[in-house]
Coordinates of N, CA and C in Angstrom, one line a residue:
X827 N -0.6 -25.2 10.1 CA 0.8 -25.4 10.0 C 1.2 -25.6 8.5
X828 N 0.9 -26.7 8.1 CA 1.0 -26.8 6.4 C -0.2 -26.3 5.9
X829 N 0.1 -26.0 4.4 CA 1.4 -25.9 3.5 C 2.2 -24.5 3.9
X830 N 1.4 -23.5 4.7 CA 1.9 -22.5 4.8 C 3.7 -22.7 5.8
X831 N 3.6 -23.3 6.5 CA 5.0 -23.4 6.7 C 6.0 -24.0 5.6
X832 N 5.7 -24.9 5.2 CA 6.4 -25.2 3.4 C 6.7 -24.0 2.9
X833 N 6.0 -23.4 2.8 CA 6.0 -21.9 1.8 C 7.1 -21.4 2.6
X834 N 6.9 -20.6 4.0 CA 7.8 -19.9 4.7 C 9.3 -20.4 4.8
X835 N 9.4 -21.7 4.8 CA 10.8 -22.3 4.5 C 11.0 -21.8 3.6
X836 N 10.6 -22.2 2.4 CA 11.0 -21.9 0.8 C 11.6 -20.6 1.1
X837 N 10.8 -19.8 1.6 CA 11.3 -18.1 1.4 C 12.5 -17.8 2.3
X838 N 12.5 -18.5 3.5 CA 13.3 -18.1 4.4 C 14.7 -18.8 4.1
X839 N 14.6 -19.4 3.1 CA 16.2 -20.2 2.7 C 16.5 -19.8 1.0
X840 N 16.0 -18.9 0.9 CA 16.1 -19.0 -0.8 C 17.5 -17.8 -1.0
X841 N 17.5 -17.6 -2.2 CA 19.1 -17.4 -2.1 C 19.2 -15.3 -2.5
X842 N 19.4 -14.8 -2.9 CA 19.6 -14.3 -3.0 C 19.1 -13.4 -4.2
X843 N 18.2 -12.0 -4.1 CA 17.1 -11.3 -4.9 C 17.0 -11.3 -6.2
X844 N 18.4 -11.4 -7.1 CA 19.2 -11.8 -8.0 C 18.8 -13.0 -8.8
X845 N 18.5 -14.1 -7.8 CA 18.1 -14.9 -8.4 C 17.1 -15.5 -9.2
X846 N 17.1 -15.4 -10.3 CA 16.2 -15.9 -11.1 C 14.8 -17.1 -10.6
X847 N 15.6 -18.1 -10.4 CA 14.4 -19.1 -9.7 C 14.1 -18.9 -8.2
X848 N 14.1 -17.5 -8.1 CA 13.7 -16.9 -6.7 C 11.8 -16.9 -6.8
X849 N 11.5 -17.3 -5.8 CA 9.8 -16.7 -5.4 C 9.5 -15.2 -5.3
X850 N 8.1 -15.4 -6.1 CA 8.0 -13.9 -5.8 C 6.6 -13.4 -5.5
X851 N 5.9 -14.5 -4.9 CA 4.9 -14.3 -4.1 C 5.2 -15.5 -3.6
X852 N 4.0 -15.4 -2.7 CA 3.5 -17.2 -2.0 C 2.7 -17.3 -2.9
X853 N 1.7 -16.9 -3.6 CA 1.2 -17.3 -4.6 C 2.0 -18.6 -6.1
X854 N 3.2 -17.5 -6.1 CA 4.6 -17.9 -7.2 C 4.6 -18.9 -6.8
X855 N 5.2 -19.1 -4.8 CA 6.0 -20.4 -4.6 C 5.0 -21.6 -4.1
X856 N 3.6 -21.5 -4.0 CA 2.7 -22.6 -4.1 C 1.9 -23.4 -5.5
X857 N 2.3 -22.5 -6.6 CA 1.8 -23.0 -8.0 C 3.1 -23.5 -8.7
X858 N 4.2 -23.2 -8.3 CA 5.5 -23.8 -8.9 C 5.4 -24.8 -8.0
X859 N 5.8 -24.7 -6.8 CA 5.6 -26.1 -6.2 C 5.0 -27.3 -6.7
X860 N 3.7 -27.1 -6.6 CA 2.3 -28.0 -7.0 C 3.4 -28.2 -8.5
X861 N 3.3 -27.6 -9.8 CA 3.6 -27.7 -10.6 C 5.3 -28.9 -10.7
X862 N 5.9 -28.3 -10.1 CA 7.2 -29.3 -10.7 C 7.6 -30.3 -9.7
X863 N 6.6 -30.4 -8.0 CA 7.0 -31.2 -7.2 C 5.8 -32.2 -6.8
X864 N 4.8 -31.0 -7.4 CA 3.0 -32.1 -7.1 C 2.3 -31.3 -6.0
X865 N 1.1 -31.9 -5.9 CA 0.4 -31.2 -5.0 C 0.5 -31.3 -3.2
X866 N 1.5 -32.5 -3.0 CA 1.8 -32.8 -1.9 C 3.0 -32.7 -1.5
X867 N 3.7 -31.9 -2.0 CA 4.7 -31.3 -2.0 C 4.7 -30.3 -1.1
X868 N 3.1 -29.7 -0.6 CA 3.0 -28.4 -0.5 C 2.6 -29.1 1.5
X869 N 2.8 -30.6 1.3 CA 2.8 -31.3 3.0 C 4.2 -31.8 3.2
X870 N 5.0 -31.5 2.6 CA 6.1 -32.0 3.2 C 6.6 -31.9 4.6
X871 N 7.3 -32.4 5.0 CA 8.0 -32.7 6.5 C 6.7 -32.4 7.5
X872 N 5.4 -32.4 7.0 CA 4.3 -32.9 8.6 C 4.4 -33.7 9.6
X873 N 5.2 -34.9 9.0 CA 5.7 -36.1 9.6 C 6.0 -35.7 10.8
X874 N 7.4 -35.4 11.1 CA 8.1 -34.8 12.2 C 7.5 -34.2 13.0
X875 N 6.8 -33.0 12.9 CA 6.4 -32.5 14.3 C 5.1 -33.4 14.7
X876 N 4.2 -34.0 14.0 CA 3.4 -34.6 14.5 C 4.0 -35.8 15.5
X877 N 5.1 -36.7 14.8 CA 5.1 -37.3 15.7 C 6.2 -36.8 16.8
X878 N 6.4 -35.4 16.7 CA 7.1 -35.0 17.8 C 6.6 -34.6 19.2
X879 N 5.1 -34.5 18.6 CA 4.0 -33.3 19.7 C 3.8 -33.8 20.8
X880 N 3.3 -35.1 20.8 CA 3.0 -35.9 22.1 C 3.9 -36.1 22.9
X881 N 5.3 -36.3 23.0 CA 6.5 -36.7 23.8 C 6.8 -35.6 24.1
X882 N 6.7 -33.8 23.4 CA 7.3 -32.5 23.6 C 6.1 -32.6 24.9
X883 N 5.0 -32.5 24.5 CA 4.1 -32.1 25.4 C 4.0 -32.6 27.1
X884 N 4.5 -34.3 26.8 CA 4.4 -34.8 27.8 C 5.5 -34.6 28.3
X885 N 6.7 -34.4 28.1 CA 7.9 -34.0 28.5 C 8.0 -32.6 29.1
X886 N 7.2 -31.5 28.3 CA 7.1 -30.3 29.1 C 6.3 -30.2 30.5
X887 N 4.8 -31.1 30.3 CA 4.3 -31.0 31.4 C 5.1 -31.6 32.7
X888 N 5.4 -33.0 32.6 CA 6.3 -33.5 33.2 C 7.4 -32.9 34.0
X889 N 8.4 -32.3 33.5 CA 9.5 -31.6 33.8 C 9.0 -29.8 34.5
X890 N 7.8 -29.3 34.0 CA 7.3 -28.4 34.6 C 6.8 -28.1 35.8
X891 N 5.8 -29.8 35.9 CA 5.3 -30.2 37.6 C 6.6 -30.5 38.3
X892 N 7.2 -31.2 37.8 CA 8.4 -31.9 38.7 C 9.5 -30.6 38.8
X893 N 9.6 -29.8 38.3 CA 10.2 -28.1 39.1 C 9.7 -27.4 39.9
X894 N 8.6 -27.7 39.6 CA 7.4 -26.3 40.7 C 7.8 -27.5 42.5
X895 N 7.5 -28.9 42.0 CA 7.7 -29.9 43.0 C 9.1 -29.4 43.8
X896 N 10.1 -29.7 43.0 CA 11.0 -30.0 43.6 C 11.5 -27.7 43.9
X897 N 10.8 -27.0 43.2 CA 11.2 -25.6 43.9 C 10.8 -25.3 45.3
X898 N 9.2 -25.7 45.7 CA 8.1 -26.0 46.8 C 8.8 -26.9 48.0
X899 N 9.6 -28.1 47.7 CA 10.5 -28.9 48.5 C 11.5 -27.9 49.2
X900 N 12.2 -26.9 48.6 CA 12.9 -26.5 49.1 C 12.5 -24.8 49.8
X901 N 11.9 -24.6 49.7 CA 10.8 -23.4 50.0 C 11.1 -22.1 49.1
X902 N 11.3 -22.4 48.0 CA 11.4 -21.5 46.7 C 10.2 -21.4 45.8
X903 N 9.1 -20.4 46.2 CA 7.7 -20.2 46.0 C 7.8 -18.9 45.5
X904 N 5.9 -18.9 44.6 CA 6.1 -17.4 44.7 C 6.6 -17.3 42.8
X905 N 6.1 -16.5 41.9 CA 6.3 -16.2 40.6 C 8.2 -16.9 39.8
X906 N 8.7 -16.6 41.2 CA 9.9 -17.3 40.6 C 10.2 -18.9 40.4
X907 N 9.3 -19.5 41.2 CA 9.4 -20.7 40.8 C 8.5 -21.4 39.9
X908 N 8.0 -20.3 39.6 CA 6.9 -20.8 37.8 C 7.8 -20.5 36.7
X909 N 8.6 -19.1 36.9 CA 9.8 -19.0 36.0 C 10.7 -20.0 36.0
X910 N 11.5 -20.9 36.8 CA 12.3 -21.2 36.9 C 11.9 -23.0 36.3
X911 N 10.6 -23.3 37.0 CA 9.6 -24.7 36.0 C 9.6 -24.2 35.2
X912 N 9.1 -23.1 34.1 CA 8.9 -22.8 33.2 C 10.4 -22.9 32.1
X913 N 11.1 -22.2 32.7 CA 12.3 -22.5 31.8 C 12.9 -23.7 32.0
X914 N 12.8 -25.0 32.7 CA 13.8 -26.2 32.8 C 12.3 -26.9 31.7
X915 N 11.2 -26.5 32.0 CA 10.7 -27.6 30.7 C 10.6 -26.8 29.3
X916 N 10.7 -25.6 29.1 CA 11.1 -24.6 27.7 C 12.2 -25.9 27.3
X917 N 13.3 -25.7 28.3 CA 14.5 -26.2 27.5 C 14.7 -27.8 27.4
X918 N 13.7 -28.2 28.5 CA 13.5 -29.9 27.7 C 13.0 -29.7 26.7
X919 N 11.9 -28.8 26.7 CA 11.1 -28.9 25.1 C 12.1 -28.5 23.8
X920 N 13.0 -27.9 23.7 CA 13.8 -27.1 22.8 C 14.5 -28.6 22.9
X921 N 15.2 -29.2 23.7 CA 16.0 -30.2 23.7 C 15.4 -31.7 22.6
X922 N 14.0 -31.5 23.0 CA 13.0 -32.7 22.6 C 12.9 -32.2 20.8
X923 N 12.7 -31.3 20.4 CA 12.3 -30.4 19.3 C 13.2 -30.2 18.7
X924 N 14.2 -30.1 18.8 CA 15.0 -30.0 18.2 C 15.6 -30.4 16.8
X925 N 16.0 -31.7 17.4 CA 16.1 -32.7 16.1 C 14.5 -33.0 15.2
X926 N 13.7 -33.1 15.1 CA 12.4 -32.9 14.4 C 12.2 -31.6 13.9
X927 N 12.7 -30.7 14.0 CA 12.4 -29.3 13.2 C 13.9 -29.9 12.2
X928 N 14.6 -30.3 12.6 CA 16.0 -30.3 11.2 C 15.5 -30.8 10.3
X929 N 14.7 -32.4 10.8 CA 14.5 -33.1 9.4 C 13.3 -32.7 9.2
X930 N 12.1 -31.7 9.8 CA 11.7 -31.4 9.5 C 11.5 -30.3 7.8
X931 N 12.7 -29.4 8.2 CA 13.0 -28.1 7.6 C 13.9 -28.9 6.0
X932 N 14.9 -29.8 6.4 CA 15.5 -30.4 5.4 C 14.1 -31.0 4.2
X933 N 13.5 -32.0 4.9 CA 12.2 -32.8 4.2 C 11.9 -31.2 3.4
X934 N 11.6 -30.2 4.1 CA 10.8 -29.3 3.3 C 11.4 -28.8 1.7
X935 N 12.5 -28.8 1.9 CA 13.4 -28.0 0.9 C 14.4 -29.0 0.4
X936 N 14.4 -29.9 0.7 CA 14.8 -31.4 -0.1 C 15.0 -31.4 -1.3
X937 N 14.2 -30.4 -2.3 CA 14.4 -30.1 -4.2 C 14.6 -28.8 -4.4
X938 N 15.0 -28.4 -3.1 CA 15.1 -26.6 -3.4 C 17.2 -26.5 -3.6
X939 N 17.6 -26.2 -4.2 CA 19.1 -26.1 -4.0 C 19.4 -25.0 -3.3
X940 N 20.9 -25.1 -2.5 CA 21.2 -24.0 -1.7 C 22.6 -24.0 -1.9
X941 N 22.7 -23.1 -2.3 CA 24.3 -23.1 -3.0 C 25.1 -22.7 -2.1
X942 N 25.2 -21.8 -0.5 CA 25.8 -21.7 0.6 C 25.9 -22.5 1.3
X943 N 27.1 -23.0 2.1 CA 27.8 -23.4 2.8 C 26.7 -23.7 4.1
X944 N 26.6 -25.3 4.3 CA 25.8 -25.6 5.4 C 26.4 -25.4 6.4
X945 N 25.9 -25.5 7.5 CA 26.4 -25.5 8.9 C 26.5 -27.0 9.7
X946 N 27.3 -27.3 10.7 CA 27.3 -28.6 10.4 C 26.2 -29.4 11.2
X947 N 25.6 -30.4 11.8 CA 24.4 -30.5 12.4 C 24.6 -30.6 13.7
X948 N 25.5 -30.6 14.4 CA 25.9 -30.4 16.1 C 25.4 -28.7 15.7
X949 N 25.6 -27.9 15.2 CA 25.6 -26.4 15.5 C 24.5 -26.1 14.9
X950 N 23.7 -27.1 13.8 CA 22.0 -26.3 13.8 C 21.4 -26.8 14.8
X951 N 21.3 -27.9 16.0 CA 20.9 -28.7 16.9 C 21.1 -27.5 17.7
X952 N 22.0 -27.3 18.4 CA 22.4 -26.0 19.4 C 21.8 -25.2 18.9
X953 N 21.6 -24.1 17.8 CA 21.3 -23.1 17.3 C 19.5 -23.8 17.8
X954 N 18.9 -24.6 17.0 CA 17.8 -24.8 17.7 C 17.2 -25.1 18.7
X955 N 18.1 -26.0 19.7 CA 17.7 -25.9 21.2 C 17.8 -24.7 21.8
X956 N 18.9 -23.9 21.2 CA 18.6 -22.0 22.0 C 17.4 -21.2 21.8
X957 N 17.1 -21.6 20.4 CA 15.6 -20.5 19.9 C 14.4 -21.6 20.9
X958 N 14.6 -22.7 20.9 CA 13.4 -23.6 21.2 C 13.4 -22.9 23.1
X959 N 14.7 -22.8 23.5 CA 14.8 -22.6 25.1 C 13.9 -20.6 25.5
X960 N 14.7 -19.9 24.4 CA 14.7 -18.5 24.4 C 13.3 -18.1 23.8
X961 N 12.9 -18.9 23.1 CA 11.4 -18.7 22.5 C 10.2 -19.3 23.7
X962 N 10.7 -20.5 24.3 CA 9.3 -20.8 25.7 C 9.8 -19.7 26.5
X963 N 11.1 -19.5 26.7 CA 11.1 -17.7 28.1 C 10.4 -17.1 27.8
X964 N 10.5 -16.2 26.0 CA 9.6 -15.5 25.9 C 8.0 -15.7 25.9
X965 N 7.8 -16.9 26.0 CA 6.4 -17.3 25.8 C 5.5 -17.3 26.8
X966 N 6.4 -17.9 28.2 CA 6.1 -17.7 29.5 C 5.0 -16.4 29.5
X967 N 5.2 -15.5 29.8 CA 3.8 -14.9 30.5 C 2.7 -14.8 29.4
X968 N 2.8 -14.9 28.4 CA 1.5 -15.1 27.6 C 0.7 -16.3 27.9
X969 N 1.5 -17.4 27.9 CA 0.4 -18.7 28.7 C 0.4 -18.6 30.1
X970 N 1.2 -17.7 30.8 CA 0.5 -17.4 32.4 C -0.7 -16.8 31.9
X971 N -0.6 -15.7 31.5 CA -2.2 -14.7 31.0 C -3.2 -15.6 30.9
X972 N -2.8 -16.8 29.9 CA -3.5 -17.5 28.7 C -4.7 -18.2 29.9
X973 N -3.5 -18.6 30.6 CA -4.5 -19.8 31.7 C -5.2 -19.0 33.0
X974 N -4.6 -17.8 33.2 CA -5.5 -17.0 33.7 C -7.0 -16.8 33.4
X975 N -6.4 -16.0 32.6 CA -8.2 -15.7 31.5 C -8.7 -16.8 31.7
X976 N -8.5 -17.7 31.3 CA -9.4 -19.1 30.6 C -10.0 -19.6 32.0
X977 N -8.9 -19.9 33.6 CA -9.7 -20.1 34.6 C -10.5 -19.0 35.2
X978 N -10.5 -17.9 34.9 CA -10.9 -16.7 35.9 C -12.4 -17.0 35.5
X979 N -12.8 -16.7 36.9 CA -14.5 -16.3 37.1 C -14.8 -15.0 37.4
X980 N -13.8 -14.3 37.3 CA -14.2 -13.0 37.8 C -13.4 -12.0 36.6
X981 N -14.1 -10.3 36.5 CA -13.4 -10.0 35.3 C -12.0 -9.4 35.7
X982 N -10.9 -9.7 36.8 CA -9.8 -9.4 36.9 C -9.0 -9.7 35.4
X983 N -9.3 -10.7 34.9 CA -8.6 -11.0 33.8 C -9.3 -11.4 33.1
X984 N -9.0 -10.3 31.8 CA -9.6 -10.2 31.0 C -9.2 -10.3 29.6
X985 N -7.9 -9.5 29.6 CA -7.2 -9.3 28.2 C -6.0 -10.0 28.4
X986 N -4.9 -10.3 27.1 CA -3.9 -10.4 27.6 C -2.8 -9.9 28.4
X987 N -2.7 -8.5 27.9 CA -1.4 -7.6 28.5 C -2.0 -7.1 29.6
X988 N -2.8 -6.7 29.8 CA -3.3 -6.1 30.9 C -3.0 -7.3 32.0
X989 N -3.8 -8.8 31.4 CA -3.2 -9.6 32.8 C -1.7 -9.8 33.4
X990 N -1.2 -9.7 32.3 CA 0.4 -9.9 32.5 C 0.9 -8.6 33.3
X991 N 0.3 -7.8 32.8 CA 0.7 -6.5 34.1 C 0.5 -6.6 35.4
X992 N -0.9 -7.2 34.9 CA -1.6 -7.3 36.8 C -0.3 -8.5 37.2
X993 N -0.2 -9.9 37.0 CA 0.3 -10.6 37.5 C 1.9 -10.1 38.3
X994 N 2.6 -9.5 37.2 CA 3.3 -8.8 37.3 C 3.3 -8.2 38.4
X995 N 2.8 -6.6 38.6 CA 2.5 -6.0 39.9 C 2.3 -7.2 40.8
X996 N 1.5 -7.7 41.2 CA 0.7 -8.4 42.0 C 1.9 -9.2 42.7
X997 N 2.2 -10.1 42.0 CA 3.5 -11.1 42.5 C 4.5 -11.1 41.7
X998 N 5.4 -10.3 41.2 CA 6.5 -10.2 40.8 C 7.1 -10.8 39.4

């Protein structure tokens, strides 16, 4: 995660090609860094998601069992009710994460100036609980595969895409 996330901020907020104290490698923006901010510079905002991880985690598991629970209660089984746990703890997680990637991303670029117009923080909060919700959808069948493969005793599953296909065909 660090420093290379430090770096990808730097890049992904920097202003415009024109700009002189623009980066021009990762090489450029981890020896300027080190150089005018220090060498710990290049750890900024770790803080945050570490102490975010354990509560996202226990919060997704949490909210994931307690869907599949409460889908099974009502006799809603069957691939859609792994989709449907799947996205109510995505979007606790996005909800949990949220605020910790801001002060995250701010901590990181703290000495970097941004001469454009911020957004105000109700609408990067939103903006990040949608990527945090829309990014676990997307992530969904890769960690179905993931935990496939990893439990399978047998060579049904073996690769990633290939299991997602089988699962797919198989139950919907």
């Amino acid at each position: 995660m660090q420093p290379i996330d430090v770096v990808k901020t730097r890049f992904q907020i920097q202003g415009v090609t024109s700009d002189p104290s623009r980066y021009t490698s990762i090489l450029d923006c981890i020896t300027r860094m080190i150089r005018n901010e220090g060498f710990f510079s290049l750890y900024k905002g770790i803080l945050p998601p570490v102490v975010a991880d354990t509560p996202k985690r226990a919060a997704k598991f949490l909210v994931f069992e307690s869907s599949k629970s409460a889908c099974a209660s009502v006799n809603f089984t069957g691939p859609w009710s792994l989709v449907t746990a799947g996205l109510a703890s995505g979007t606790v997680e996005g909800a949990i994460i949220a605020p910790f990637e801001r002060v995250k991303v701010y901590i990181q670029v703290q000495r970097q100036r941004m001469s454009e117009k911020q957004d105000s923080i109700p609408l990067r909060l939103c903006l990040g609980f949608t990527a945090g919700a829309l990014s676990s959808l997307g992530n969904l069948p890769v960690d179905v595969a993931k935990s496939r493969i990893q439990a399978s005793q047998s060579p049904k599953y073996t690769r990633t895409f290939p299991t997602i296909l089988t699962v797919w065909r198989e139950e919907g």
